[in-house]
Amino acid sequence: MLSEGRKKSRVTLLDVARHASVSRATASLVIRKSPLVSTETRAKVEAAMEELGYVYNMGAARLRADRSLTIGVVIPNLVNPFFTELLAGIETVIDAAGMVVILVNSGDIATRQETLLTRMREHGVDGIILCPAAETGPLLVERMVEWDLPLVQVLRRVSDDCDYAGVDYAYGMRQAVNHLAELGHRDIAFAVHGPVHSAYQERIDGFCEAMQARGLDPDNIIRVPNQIAAIAAAADLFTSGSRRSSAVVCFNDVVALGLSAGFYDLGITIGHDFSLVGFDDVADAEAMRPRLTSVATFPVAIGEGAARLLLDRLAQPDLAPRKLVKAPQLHVRQSSAHWNKGDGGRVKNAG
Amino acid sequence: MLSEGRKKSRVTLLDVARHASVSRATASLVIRKSPLVSTETRAKVEAAMEELGYVYNMGAARLRADRSLTIGVVIPNLVNPFFTELLAGIETVIDAAGMVVILVNSGDIATRQETLLTRMREHGVDGIILCPAAETGPLLVERMVEWDLPLVQVLRRVSDDCDYAGVDYAYGMRQAVNHLAELGHRDIAFAVHGPVHSAYQERIDGFCEAMQARGLDPDNIIRVPNQIAAIAAAADLFTSGSRRSSAVVCFNDVVALGLSAGFYDLGITIGHDFSLVGFDDVADAEAMRPRLTSVATFPVAIGEGAARLLLDRLAQPDLAPRKLVKAPQLHVRQSSAHWNKGDGGRVKNAG
DNA sequence: CTGAAAGCGCTTACAG
DNA sequence: CTGAAAGCGCTTACAG
């Protein structure tokens, strides 16, 4: 009830100790739930804290103990639902560990990322989960080591000397390509977009290898724009011209959503006239009509995994670098259908 | 190049001062960019910082200066794209002010929100932007005042004694209803879902008033499920039974997306057989086919506004409570169409 | 413009 | 189990 003048004189641990007639050290032990304190004393101190309206001052504790119970999360993009789910997974685990997330957005710009990492360091975060911006070099990881700042890379990696939580993109691509090949497709395109980074490259490589393993031509890789409306407008790249394809694997579900709209505008029915496979399997895949066949990459689980890697490293700084590479999983829905090679024509949806 | 033993003996401001042959106070002034220091001295100190690899310790500064350059953001839900955009707006402004966001997710659970607010307070945040969880009482704001912790409510409000940044939901509803009424619709339903809070209530009230102002029956308010697949399965609530409607206003675009899928499954063509108006105008509205008519609520701008309100309050704590209520804006696309009253039948899309 | 000193609120050995 | 003391790294008056 001391709301008067709280600003001026905040209740301190010493006040609590005096009120409970114990020493400051004892009060500190109670707060940190040490077993060295008798139940009786503990109760007395807790009552005093309650009565005085004591608020623990993490700032002071962190200065002395050199830990902040704070971790930094650097994400290249806050609008893509994929990153949001990743973030949700991270937040859940960090929160459960009694820690707190400082979130920043690099906008996928390496120079900005520099600034932000410096700022995180000044704020004294205990560690960092980073999805490296495009163009990030491997020196970044070296610097973090020099800074003695525990780091886990997530989704993209720039160095092998550092923890990493991500997705087996090559395996995902293999599933997508095999699925379409088994439906009879031979002219399969790959629609990509966005900045170039390890996850981009792994998807490209995975697509090419999977196509070659099937004896198919892997060269039909087409870049589309970033904005959804522009992607839709680019749909005719796949259905007209010299490189007509009967199916397209998409870099992610954003591309799939855009192309799906574009095909609709062209009067082409997905899952009938043309097959489409997305990547990530965000919520929209199930909401689209026809429903989108997509390769699930489980962003929430990746986020949780990344957070656990970091927690482990904080506990054991000398652990060798670890990798958590999650296997994606194809969800077959309605947007992919049989292709009749016999006459090169279209057959009924078999999804 | 002092990477050896950095852990043990970190470079401190006193080291910098000595290295530059000035006092600690002077070094501190340089860091805080005070104009009281000569250019020459400043350069000397900056060179020393560079040479020694000095890292500013916010933790120590905050303890002494009683500010943390940190603000807490409490969001009920990280997966809804609407909140993500809101967050992006907040982050941009806070970042530009040289501050940093601590993000937590209340899951729309009031008790969890309590815990999180306490934790934020212990972490010493300078202020909080809160989208109150459902069931949050007005006492929460009183407590924050008692805690002397600056607060701005965003999107939902539980008290008028506190800054608020949000949307004029009633005006948005009026636009949606008027649009449909002008197209000839009379049996207009309102599809709602999710937890009950001020924004929910304002939308309900806004819908009812708008309908009454048009002389239409406002009682056709129907609750649908929260998950998108379940919303789709509930689409027949609007097209069968005693209360058939010809158009539906949706609580948000998630509902619109779900119902759109459900109508597709029922063989009903949006923008032709039935009209649909969404709310929020997230990116998906433009990506859907037919494109979704929706009331834009500009979440990024709201986030920016909320962050500015908080920054202003930090600068001037005694300001009277302020409200930033943004006017939403109807975007007419293809999902809403003329309705021919004459024979109660369907006419061609006029979107 | 600079120096010496006190203090923010906690934790950590170190004796008892 | 408890007390007295030092110190984490900064900022802030206060004299000069």
XYZ file of C-alpha atoms (C1' of nucleotides) in Angstrom:
734
model
C 0.000 0.000 0.000
C 3.013 2.187 -0.267
C 1.900 3.670 -3.544
C 2.897 7.124 -2.326
C 6.385 8.023 -3.302
C 7.134 4.568 -4.677
C 8.931 6.311 -7.456
C 11.417 7.943 -5.140
C 12.155 5.166 -2.724
C 11.609 1.761 -4.107
C 11.436 -1.175 -1.749
C 14.768 -2.926 -1.734
C 15.960 -6.273 -0.568
C 17.514 -4.627 2.434
C 14.132 -3.222 3.429
C 12.650 -6.678 3.168
C 15.469 -8.168 5.230
C 15.040 -5.585 7.950
C 11.300 -6.006 7.994
C 11.771 -9.751 8.416
C 14.632 -9.232 10.846
C 17.139 -11.205 8.792
C 20.238 -10.251 6.865
C 20.227 -9.155 3.286
C 22.092 -12.302 2.286
C 19.365 -14.472 3.720
C 16.675 -12.554 1.927
C 18.615 -13.005 -1.288
C 18.773 -16.749 -0.691
C 15.016 -16.895 -0.220
C 14.448 -15.139 -3.506
C 16.700 -17.513 -5.331
C 14.920 -20.442 -3.718
C 18.043 -21.770 -2.085
C 17.493 -24.867 0.098
C 19.823 -23.449 2.756
C 17.036 -21.453 4.330
C 14.688 -22.872 6.960
C 11.011 -23.048 6.115
C 10.267 -20.724 8.950
C 12.711 -18.042 7.853
C 11.544 -18.395 4.298
C 7.947 -17.781 5.301
C 8.934 -14.743 7.317
C 10.819 -13.231 4.394
C 8.086 -13.986 1.912
C 5.545 -12.333 4.175
C 7.760 -9.264 4.354
C 8.076 -9.134 0.565
C 4.336 -9.355 0.236
C 3.695 -6.699 2.850
C 6.185 -4.230 1.456
C 5.240 -4.844 -2.170
C 8.771 -5.820 -3.047
C 9.711 -6.058 -6.735
C 12.731 -8.057 -7.732
C 15.190 -5.945 -9.668
C 16.569 -8.118 -12.451
C 18.759 -5.262 -13.575
C 20.726 -5.230 -10.368
C 20.876 -8.999 -10.241
C 22.126 -9.261 -13.783
C 24.861 -6.725 -13.159
C 26.209 -8.705 -10.283
C 25.551 -12.227 -11.574
C 26.408 -11.476 -15.173
C 23.336 -13.068 -16.667
C 20.180 -11.417 -17.844
C 17.641 -14.228 -18.382
C 17.160 -12.567 -21.706
C 17.814 -13.900 -25.181
C 17.876 -12.077 -28.497
C 15.937 -13.281 -31.532
C 16.833 -11.837 -34.917
C 14.357 -12.557 -37.689
C 14.599 -11.298 -41.267
C 10.904 -10.740 -41.731
C 7.956 -10.416 -39.439
C 5.214 -10.587 -42.007
C 5.768 -14.018 -43.496
C 3.563 -16.367 -41.430
C 6.320 -18.925 -41.507
C 8.579 -16.769 -39.353
C 5.747 -15.958 -37.033
C 5.181 -19.616 -36.278
C 8.895 -20.064 -35.776
C 8.831 -17.188 -33.330
C 5.885 -18.700 -31.474
C 7.864 -21.911 -30.988
C 10.899 -20.042 -29.698
C 8.851 -17.898 -27.355
C 7.106 -20.900 -25.793
C 10.328 -22.668 -24.835
C 12.171 -19.553 -23.699
C 9.218 -18.483 -21.630
C 8.968 -21.905 -19.997
C 12.622 -21.567 -19.005
C 11.763 -18.361 -17.145
C 13.550 -16.264 -19.700
C 12.375 -13.552 -21.995
C 12.761 -12.799 -25.709
C 14.096 -9.564 -27.142
C 12.838 -9.490 -30.704
C 14.333 -7.580 -33.597
C 13.729 -7.570 -37.313
C 16.733 -7.403 -39.620
C 14.662 -6.898 -42.742
C 17.050 -9.402 -44.332
C 19.668 -6.648 -44.520
C 23.117 -7.688 -43.329
C 24.287 -4.218 -42.304
C 21.220 -3.679 -40.216
C 21.751 -7.062 -38.677
C 25.206 -5.893 -37.536
C 23.743 -2.943 -35.711
C 21.104 -5.069 -34.078
C 23.545 -7.699 -32.876
C 25.683 -5.003 -31.314
C 22.663 -3.601 -29.596
C 21.667 -7.028 -28.261
C 25.137 -7.434 -26.917
C 24.967 -4.104 -25.130
C 21.665 -5.149 -23.644
C 23.507 -8.113 -22.204
C 21.460 -10.946 -23.710
C 22.622 -14.363 -22.567
C 22.473 -15.734 -26.097
C 21.067 -15.225 -29.558
C 18.888 -17.118 -31.986
C 19.583 -15.800 -35.444
C 18.096 -16.436 -38.834
C 20.956 -14.867 -40.781
C 20.083 -12.170 -43.274
C 20.947 -12.845 -46.885
C 24.561 -11.951 -47.671
C 25.688 -12.767 -44.150
C 29.232 -14.106 -44.239
C 30.685 -16.840 -42.018
C 32.771 -14.215 -40.207
C 29.707 -13.258 -38.302
C 29.839 -16.492 -36.369
C 33.519 -16.011 -35.623
C 32.778 -12.610 -34.226
C 30.069 -13.953 -31.985
C 32.526 -16.501 -30.661
C 35.008 -13.732 -30.051
C 32.258 -11.826 -28.281
C 31.679 -14.949 -26.240
C 27.999 -14.702 -27.097
C 26.259 -18.078 -27.505
C 24.528 -18.303 -30.866
C 22.224 -20.693 -32.627
C 21.470 -20.351 -36.294
C 17.957 -21.149 -37.354
C 16.606 -22.053 -40.805
C 19.656 -20.694 -42.563
C 23.296 -21.351 -41.759
C 26.468 -19.493 -42.534
C 28.893 -21.651 -40.551
C 29.263 -25.228 -39.350
C 31.045 -24.162 -36.188
C 27.831 -23.209 -34.525
C 24.525 -24.786 -33.474
C 21.864 -24.950 -36.130
C 18.183 -25.859 -36.192
C 16.616 -26.235 -39.586
C 14.917 -28.359 -42.160
C 16.134 -31.099 -44.471
C 15.164 -29.155 -47.566
C 16.678 -31.688 -49.962
C 14.490 -34.425 -48.550
C 11.447 -32.165 -48.849
C 12.238 -31.461 -52.482
C 12.674 -35.159 -53.150
C 9.216 -35.832 -51.763
C 7.658 -33.092 -53.863
C 9.371 -34.185 -57.076
C 8.734 -37.886 -56.507
C 5.086 -37.225 -55.810
C 4.645 -35.349 -59.063
C 6.719 -37.845 -61.033
C 4.608 -40.693 -59.727
C 1.521 -38.852 -60.913
C 3.033 -38.958 -64.385
C 4.475 -35.456 -64.648
C 7.726 -35.030 -66.560
C 7.854 -31.312 -67.214
C 8.167 -30.047 -63.700
C 9.188 -26.445 -63.037
C 10.520 -24.932 -59.824
C 9.204 -21.478 -58.934
C 11.604 -19.617 -56.661
C 11.839 -16.127 -55.237
C 13.303 -14.059 -52.451
C 16.846 -13.526 -51.233
C 19.565 -16.099 -51.719
C 20.805 -17.934 -48.637
C 21.613 -21.465 -47.507
C 17.985 -22.555 -47.363
C 17.476 -21.196 -50.864
C 20.495 -23.048 -52.175
C 19.554 -26.282 -50.433
C 16.141 -26.197 -52.020
C 17.581 -25.568 -55.471
C 20.132 -28.354 -55.073
C 17.522 -30.695 -53.665
C 15.198 -30.043 -56.576
C 17.921 -30.646 -59.152
C 19.129 -33.844 -57.549
C 15.632 -35.208 -57.193
C 14.828 -34.451 -60.822
C 18.039 -36.028 -62.057
C 17.494 -39.121 -59.945
C 14.227 -39.527 -61.814
C 15.879 -38.898 -65.164
C 14.036 -35.596 -65.537
C 15.371 -32.284 -66.768
C 16.083 -30.057 -63.737
C 16.724 -26.850 -65.624
C 13.284 -25.356 -65.503
C 13.843 -23.081 -62.531
C 11.995 -19.793 -62.778
C 12.242 -16.766 -60.523
C 8.978 -15.053 -59.689
C 8.399 -11.714 -57.896
C 8.056 -11.296 -54.143
C 4.655 -9.662 -53.807
C 1.679 -11.950 -54.059
C -0.159 -9.925 -56.688
C 2.946 -9.856 -58.874
C 3.423 -13.597 -58.475
C -0.129 -14.132 -59.705
C 0.602 -12.000 -62.735
C 3.632 -14.175 -63.493
C 1.712 -17.444 -63.684
C 1.782 -17.513 -67.464
C 5.537 -18.056 -67.351
C 4.750 -21.696 -66.613
C 1.998 -22.357 -69.083
C 3.038 -20.528 -72.191
C 6.213 -20.164 -74.205
C 8.726 -22.834 -75.063
C 9.013 -24.342 -71.584
C 5.443 -25.308 -70.825
C 5.247 -27.499 -67.781
C 2.438 -29.583 -66.377
C 3.399 -29.100 -62.756
C 5.329 -26.702 -60.583
C 7.014 -27.087 -57.244
C 6.931 -23.830 -55.292
C 9.693 -22.372 -53.171
C 7.161 -21.773 -50.413
C 3.434 -21.449 -49.859
C 3.462 -17.743 -50.582
C 4.563 -18.547 -54.132
C 1.983 -21.328 -54.301
C -0.766 -18.999 -53.156
C 0.232 -16.396 -55.724
C 0.486 -18.859 -58.597
C -2.778 -20.457 -57.612
C -4.469 -17.069 -57.943
C -2.690 -16.503 -61.238
C -3.820 -19.823 -62.682
C -7.371 -19.054 -61.616
C -7.143 -15.780 -63.511
C -5.908 -17.691 -66.582
C -8.841 -20.088 -66.379
C -6.553 -22.972 -65.495
C -7.856 -25.275 -62.787
C -5.300 -26.452 -60.260
C -5.476 -30.150 -59.536
C -7.041 -30.706 -62.930
C -5.328 -28.820 -65.699
C -2.142 -28.231 -63.784
C -0.482 -29.475 -60.616
C 0.930 -27.321 -57.864
C 2.957 -28.326 -54.814
C 3.678 -25.802 -52.086
C 6.386 -25.768 -49.447
C 6.015 -25.070 -45.695
C 2.387 -26.084 -45.327
C 1.239 -22.992 -43.473
C -2.376 -22.688 -42.381
C -3.454 -21.290 -45.733
C -2.658 -24.561 -47.499
C -5.659 -26.193 -45.869
C -7.831 -23.115 -46.382
C -7.268 -22.751 -50.119
C -9.614 -24.235 -52.693
C -8.604 -26.532 -54.173
C -6.634 -27.443 -51.075
C -2.916 -27.136 -51.564
C -0.598 -30.126 -51.624
C 2.410 -28.921 -49.669
C 5.570 -30.085 -47.943
C 5.224 -29.383 -44.234
C 8.334 -27.968 -42.561
C 6.951 -27.544 -39.025
C 8.151 -24.049 -38.154
C 6.853 -24.183 -34.578
C 8.882 -27.330 -33.895
C 11.975 -25.771 -35.477
C 11.604 -22.756 -33.232
C 11.255 -24.949 -30.166
C 14.307 -26.939 -31.234
C 16.385 -23.820 -31.738
C 15.440 -22.522 -28.300
C 16.384 -25.845 -26.698
C 19.723 -25.853 -28.460
C 20.431 -22.442 -27.015
C 19.301 -23.404 -23.520
C 21.565 -26.456 -23.662
C 24.486 -24.373 -24.756
C 23.968 -21.869 -21.966
C 24.074 -24.768 -19.547
C 27.109 -26.389 -21.203
C 29.128 -23.853 -23.173
C 31.734 -26.411 -24.234
C 29.362 -28.711 -26.098
C 30.447 -29.432 -29.672
C 28.295 -27.636 -32.272
C 25.046 -29.508 -32.854
C 22.588 -29.728 -35.713
C 18.884 -30.321 -35.444
C 17.655 -31.019 -38.957
C 13.976 -31.803 -39.079
C 12.535 -34.053 -41.771
C 9.733 -32.338 -43.685
C 6.626 -34.228 -44.714
C 4.527 -34.095 -47.851
C 0.827 -33.456 -47.345
C -1.060 -34.542 -50.414
C -4.243 -32.587 -50.972
C -6.091 -31.485 -54.085
C -3.748 -29.260 -56.042
C -1.713 -32.126 -57.519
C -3.233 -34.610 -59.943
C -2.441 -37.395 -62.390
C -1.002 -36.411 -65.709
C -1.746 -38.555 -68.690
C 1.471 -38.916 -70.616
C -0.252 -40.947 -73.336
C -1.713 -38.014 -75.172
C 0.021 -35.286 -73.258
C -3.431 -34.203 -72.211
C -5.286 -33.587 -69.048
C -7.080 -36.165 -66.986
C -9.467 -35.892 -64.118
C -8.255 -34.902 -60.719
C -7.136 -37.935 -58.768
C -6.041 -36.105 -55.656
C 42.363 -8.132 -29.986
C 41.953 -8.938 -26.326
C 39.939 -12.046 -27.020
C 41.938 -13.947 -24.395
C 40.314 -13.847 -21.032
C 37.680 -11.362 -22.112
C 35.264 -13.398 -20.061
C 37.138 -12.765 -16.851
C 38.039 -9.140 -17.191
C 35.759 -7.203 -19.406
C 36.817 -3.807 -20.646
C 35.172 -1.163 -18.541
C 34.603 2.519 -18.901
C 37.357 3.142 -16.398
C 39.800 1.238 -18.605
C 38.782 3.378 -21.532
C 39.176 6.542 -19.486
C 42.639 5.571 -18.338
C 43.675 4.573 -21.821
C 42.546 7.946 -23.087
C 43.981 9.723 -20.043
C 40.697 11.278 -19.008
C 38.388 10.735 -16.076
C 35.621 8.179 -16.023
C 33.043 10.937 -15.963
C 34.377 12.380 -19.178
C 34.317 9.000 -20.870
C 30.719 8.592 -19.779
C 29.846 11.964 -21.298
C 31.384 10.919 -24.595
C 29.297 7.764 -24.694
C 26.126 9.637 -24.027
C 27.045 12.110 -26.754
C 27.040 15.072 -24.428
C 27.962 18.392 -26.077
C 30.104 19.321 -23.073
C 33.092 17.435 -24.397
C 35.611 18.954 -26.784
C 35.936 17.378 -30.185
C 39.508 16.542 -29.420
C 38.755 14.745 -26.165
C 35.862 12.970 -27.799
C 38.094 11.623 -30.551
C 40.658 10.448 -28.024
C 38.055 8.571 -26.015
C 36.449 7.062 -29.078
C 39.823 5.828 -30.260
C 40.418 4.224 -26.880
C 37.024 2.483 -26.998
C 37.823 1.149 -30.423
C 41.283 -0.038 -29.435
C 40.160 -1.770 -26.279
C 37.059 -3.314 -27.831
C 34.827 -1.618 -25.293
C 31.207 -2.775 -25.019
C 28.701 -0.508 -23.393
C 26.975 -2.220 -20.507
C 23.334 -1.231 -20.590
C 22.707 -3.284 -17.487
C 24.937 -1.104 -15.381
C 23.639 2.063 -16.961
C 20.033 1.095 -16.392
C 20.666 0.298 -12.756
C 22.071 3.695 -12.155
C 19.883 5.753 -14.454
C 16.715 3.775 -13.789
C 15.767 3.292 -17.392
C 16.305 0.283 -19.575
C 15.596 1.397 -23.150
C 13.404 -1.635 -23.217
C 9.662 -1.899 -23.658
C 7.377 -4.877 -23.174
C 4.854 -5.963 -25.791
C 2.118 -8.351 -24.737
C 0.161 -9.928 -27.569
C -2.628 -12.483 -27.212
C -1.713 -14.488 -30.268
C 1.322 -14.776 -32.461
C -0.168 -16.805 -35.269
C -2.886 -14.465 -36.510
C -1.240 -12.409 -39.287
C -3.056 -9.367 -38.018
C -1.072 -9.328 -34.788
C 2.127 -9.964 -36.646
C 1.652 -6.848 -38.712
C 0.802 -4.912 -35.589
C 4.028 -6.158 -34.054
C 6.004 -5.146 -37.125
C 4.688 -1.594 -36.774
C 5.567 -1.439 -33.099
C 9.040 -2.857 -33.659
C 9.856 -0.323 -36.362
C 9.093 2.708 -34.220
C 10.656 1.352 -31.030
C 13.768 0.365 -32.908
C 14.051 3.799 -34.498
C 13.942 5.290 -31.003
C 16.987 3.229 -30.082
C 14.939 0.981 -27.854
C 14.243 -2.690 -27.930
C 11.118 -4.851 -27.682
C 10.625 -7.651 -25.194
C 7.886 -9.780 -26.678
C 5.574 -12.122 -24.846
C 2.461 -14.040 -25.806
C -0.417 -14.145 -23.369
C -2.353 -16.750 -25.323
C -5.381 -14.564 -24.543
C -5.370 -15.953 -21.003
C -5.744 -13.310 -18.296
C -3.956 -15.255 -15.570
C -0.959 -15.855 -17.785
C -0.998 -12.194 -18.664
C -0.627 -11.386 -14.957
C 2.487 -13.493 -14.690
C 3.982 -11.965 -17.787
C 3.347 -8.394 -16.692
C 5.041 -9.112 -13.383
C 7.990 -10.561 -15.227
C 8.229 -7.511 -17.489
C 8.219 -5.318 -14.434
C 11.039 -7.276 -12.870
C 12.984 -6.926 -16.072
C 12.622 -3.209 -15.641
C 10.911 -2.324 -18.910
C 10.337 1.408 -19.324
C 6.778 0.851 -20.488
C 4.330 -1.650 -21.897
C 2.175 -1.989 -24.978
C -0.607 -4.372 -24.187
C -3.386 -5.932 -26.182
C -5.389 -7.069 -23.180
C -6.365 -10.718 -23.020
C -10.065 -11.514 -22.988
C -11.545 -11.303 -19.478
C -9.066 -8.630 -18.447
C -10.692 -6.321 -15.938
C -10.175 -2.555 -15.640
C -8.271 -3.122 -12.389
C -5.297 -4.111 -14.448
C -4.798 -0.545 -15.567
C -5.088 0.717 -12.005
C -2.411 -1.692 -10.947
C -0.083 -0.551 -13.696
C -0.605 3.016 -12.534
C 0.177 1.930 -8.992
C 3.263 0.190 -10.351
C 4.132 3.454 -12.019
C 4.584 1.563 -15.262
C 3.546 3.491 -18.395
C 1.027 1.523 -20.421
C -0.692 1.842 -23.740
C -3.580 -0.383 -24.695
C -3.731 -1.473 -28.276
C -6.695 -2.794 -30.285
C -8.680 -3.598 -27.179
C -9.299 -1.396 -24.164
C -10.293 -2.131 -20.617
C -10.052 1.392 -19.233
C -10.407 4.983 -20.371
C -7.759 6.200 -17.946
C -4.975 5.042 -20.162
C -3.606 5.611 -23.656
C -5.209 3.566 -26.403
C -4.468 2.976 -30.073
C -7.115 1.176 -32.043
C -9.653 1.120 -34.790
C -13.052 2.728 -35.233
C -14.784 -0.607 -35.579
C -18.254 0.899 -35.674
C -17.321 2.992 -38.682
C -15.871 -0.071 -40.378
C -19.059 -2.003 -39.795
C -21.104 0.853 -41.156
C -19.083 0.811 -44.349
C -19.491 -2.931 -44.739
C -23.232 -2.890 -44.098
C -23.864 0.158 -46.270
C -21.903 -1.369 -49.104
C -23.983 -4.551 -49.020
C -27.237 -2.663 -48.553
C -26.457 -0.498 -51.548
C -25.921 -3.654 -53.570
C -29.481 -4.613 -52.694
C -28.903 -7.052 -49.855
C -31.409 -7.112 -47.019
C -30.706 -10.405 -45.301
C -27.232 -9.718 -44.035
C -25.667 -11.975 -41.436
C -22.687 -11.280 -39.205
C -20.254 -14.166 -38.687
C -18.305 -13.798 -35.454
C -15.875 -15.918 -33.491
C -13.107 -15.804 -30.923
C -12.930 -14.418 -27.420
C -15.120 -11.566 -26.247
C -13.425 -8.222 -25.626
C -13.935 -4.541 -26.381
C -13.094 -4.885 -30.071
C -15.546 -7.757 -30.322
C -18.269 -5.778 -28.655
C -17.615 -2.676 -30.724
C -17.949 -4.685 -33.893
C -21.201 -6.254 -32.745
C -22.625 -2.894 -31.708
C -21.428 -1.287 -34.907
C -23.071 -3.952 -37.009
C -26.381 -3.671 -35.193
C -26.492 0.109 -35.377
C -25.600 0.125 -39.042
C -28.287 -2.421 -39.838
C -30.923 -0.551 -37.858
C -29.989 2.723 -39.488
C -30.823 1.023 -42.772
C -34.035 -0.421 -41.429
C -32.631 -3.927 -41.601
C -32.932 -6.709 -39.049
C -29.665 -6.863 -37.069
C -30.375 -10.131 -35.249
C -28.700 -12.526 -37.612
C -25.425 -12.822 -35.743
C -23.903 -16.271 -35.911
C -20.888 -17.635 -34.053
C -18.563 -19.835 -36.075
C -15.620 -21.938 -34.846
C -12.040 -20.683 -34.519
C -10.148 -23.110 -36.728
C -10.263 -22.432 -40.425
C -11.312 -25.942 -41.449
C -14.155 -25.882 -38.938
C -15.277 -22.462 -40.168
C -15.484 -23.859 -43.687
C -17.633 -26.715 -42.426
C -19.995 -24.196 -40.832
C -20.738 -22.295 -44.048
C -24.134 -23.936 -44.455
C -25.377 -22.087 -41.365
C -25.753 -19.065 -43.624
C -27.356 -20.654 -46.639
C -29.781 -23.180 -45.234
C -32.382 -23.244 -42.471
C -34.870 -20.546 -41.607
C -32.422 -17.623 -41.629
C -30.992 -17.792 -45.128
C -29.034 -14.713 -45.943
C -27.673 -13.376 -49.198
C -24.592 -11.773 -47.720
C -22.423 -12.043 -44.670
C -20.113 -9.605 -42.971
C -17.185 -11.410 -41.338
C -15.629 -10.644 -37.971
C -12.225 -10.795 -39.612
C -10.484 -12.136 -42.698
C -9.805 -15.483 -41.078
C -13.553 -16.043 -40.888
C -13.907 -14.784 -44.444
C -11.231 -17.142 -45.683
C -12.872 -20.082 -43.929
C -16.364 -19.276 -45.153
C -15.078 -18.697 -48.645
C -13.647 -22.212 -48.641
C -16.897 -23.555 -47.197
C -19.013 -21.903 -49.884
C -16.718 -23.310 -52.537
C -17.296 -26.762 -51.072
C -21.052 -26.172 -51.211
C -20.845 -25.169 -54.861
C -21.789 -21.591 -54.046
C -19.858 -18.941 -55.932
C -18.818 -15.918 -53.911
C -19.457 -12.629 -55.656
C -22.184 -14.259 -57.692
C -24.466 -16.475 -55.627
C -23.524 -14.938 -52.336
C -21.672 -11.878 -51.056
C -18.898 -11.883 -48.512
C -17.175 -8.949 -46.823
C -14.075 -9.510 -44.716
C -12.565 -7.366 -42.004
C -8.903 -6.364 -41.554
C -7.819 -6.672 -45.181
C -4.727 -8.769 -44.565
C -2.550 -9.809 -47.498
C -4.694 -12.859 -48.220
C -7.658 -10.710 -49.192
C -5.904 -9.699 -52.387
C -4.586 -13.225 -52.965
C -7.927 -15.008 -52.757
C -10.016 -15.813 -55.808
C -12.460 -14.282 -56.143
C -10.664 -11.419 -54.435
C -12.116 -10.536 -51.069
C -13.935 -7.297 -50.404
C -12.681 -6.328 -46.980
C -12.533 -3.455 -44.505
C -8.889 -2.476 -44.048
C -7.860 -1.750 -40.460
C -4.161 -0.984 -41.066
C -2.491 -3.009 -38.327
C 0.993 -1.732 -39.120
C -0.146 1.866 -38.680
C -1.912 0.996 -35.430
C 1.277 -0.576 -34.135
C 3.281 2.481 -35.067
C 0.716 4.704 -33.399
C 0.755 2.681 -30.211
C 4.532 2.845 -30.050
C 4.473 6.610 -30.541
C 1.895 7.042 -27.804
C 4.182 5.161 -25.456
C 7.248 7.135 -26.470
C 5.353 10.367 -25.882
C 4.242 9.208 -22.482
C 7.759 8.269 -21.479
C 8.811 11.765 -22.418
C 5.856 13.420 -20.687
C 4.416 11.188 -17.976
C 1.771 13.706 -16.950
C 0.017 13.906 -20.295
C -3.719 13.255 -20.103
C -4.722 9.830 -21.493
C -4.903 9.916 -25.272
C -6.779 7.913 -27.873
C -5.624 7.186 -31.383
C -8.601 5.731 -33.204
C -7.885 4.991 -36.830
C -10.632 5.075 -39.440
C -10.850 1.815 -41.363
C -11.509 1.762 -45.066
C -13.590 -0.515 -47.232
C -11.793 -2.130 -50.150
C -14.307 -3.324 -52.671
C -13.140 -6.325 -54.663
C -14.923 -9.297 -56.162
C -16.586 -11.147 -53.328
C -19.510 -8.762 -52.995
C -22.094 -8.374 -55.742
C -25.502 -6.918 -56.609
C -28.505 -8.706 -55.287
C -31.698 -8.532 -57.269
C -34.503 -7.912 -54.834
C -37.134 -8.074 -57.507
C -37.315 -11.829 -57.770
C -35.118 -12.632 -54.793
C -32.785 -14.270 -57.236
C -29.193 -14.014 -58.216
C -27.771 -11.638 -60.719
C -24.410 -11.460 -62.369
C -21.403 -10.274 -60.470
C -21.173 -6.554 -60.616
C -18.054 -6.270 -58.433
C 35.565 20.852 -19.587
C 37.583 17.373 -15.627
C 38.231 14.476 -11.039
C 36.945 12.223 -6.854
C 33.162 10.163 -4.573
C 28.811 8.161 -3.739
C 25.353 5.039 -4.960
C 21.792 2.236 -8.119
C 20.144 -3.036 -5.866
C 21.696 -7.035 -6.037
C 25.088 -11.513 -5.330
C 29.042 -13.643 -3.660
C 32.587 -15.456 -0.958
C 34.078 -15.463 3.772
C 33.720 -15.892 8.584
C 31.008 -17.185 12.202
C 21.788 -21.153 8.632
C 23.324 -15.761 9.208
C 26.059 -11.028 9.011
C 29.305 -7.701 7.379
C 31.746 -6.327 3.378
C 33.119 -5.880 -1.276
C 31.967 -5.175 -5.896
C 29.282 -5.731 -10.684
C 29.856 -1.038 -14.339
C 27.768 2.698 -14.865
C 25.726 7.859 -13.866
C 25.207 11.827 -11.220
C 25.823 15.845 -8.639
C 29.522 18.603 -6.755
C 33.699 21.026 -6.685
C 37.241 22.670 -9.234
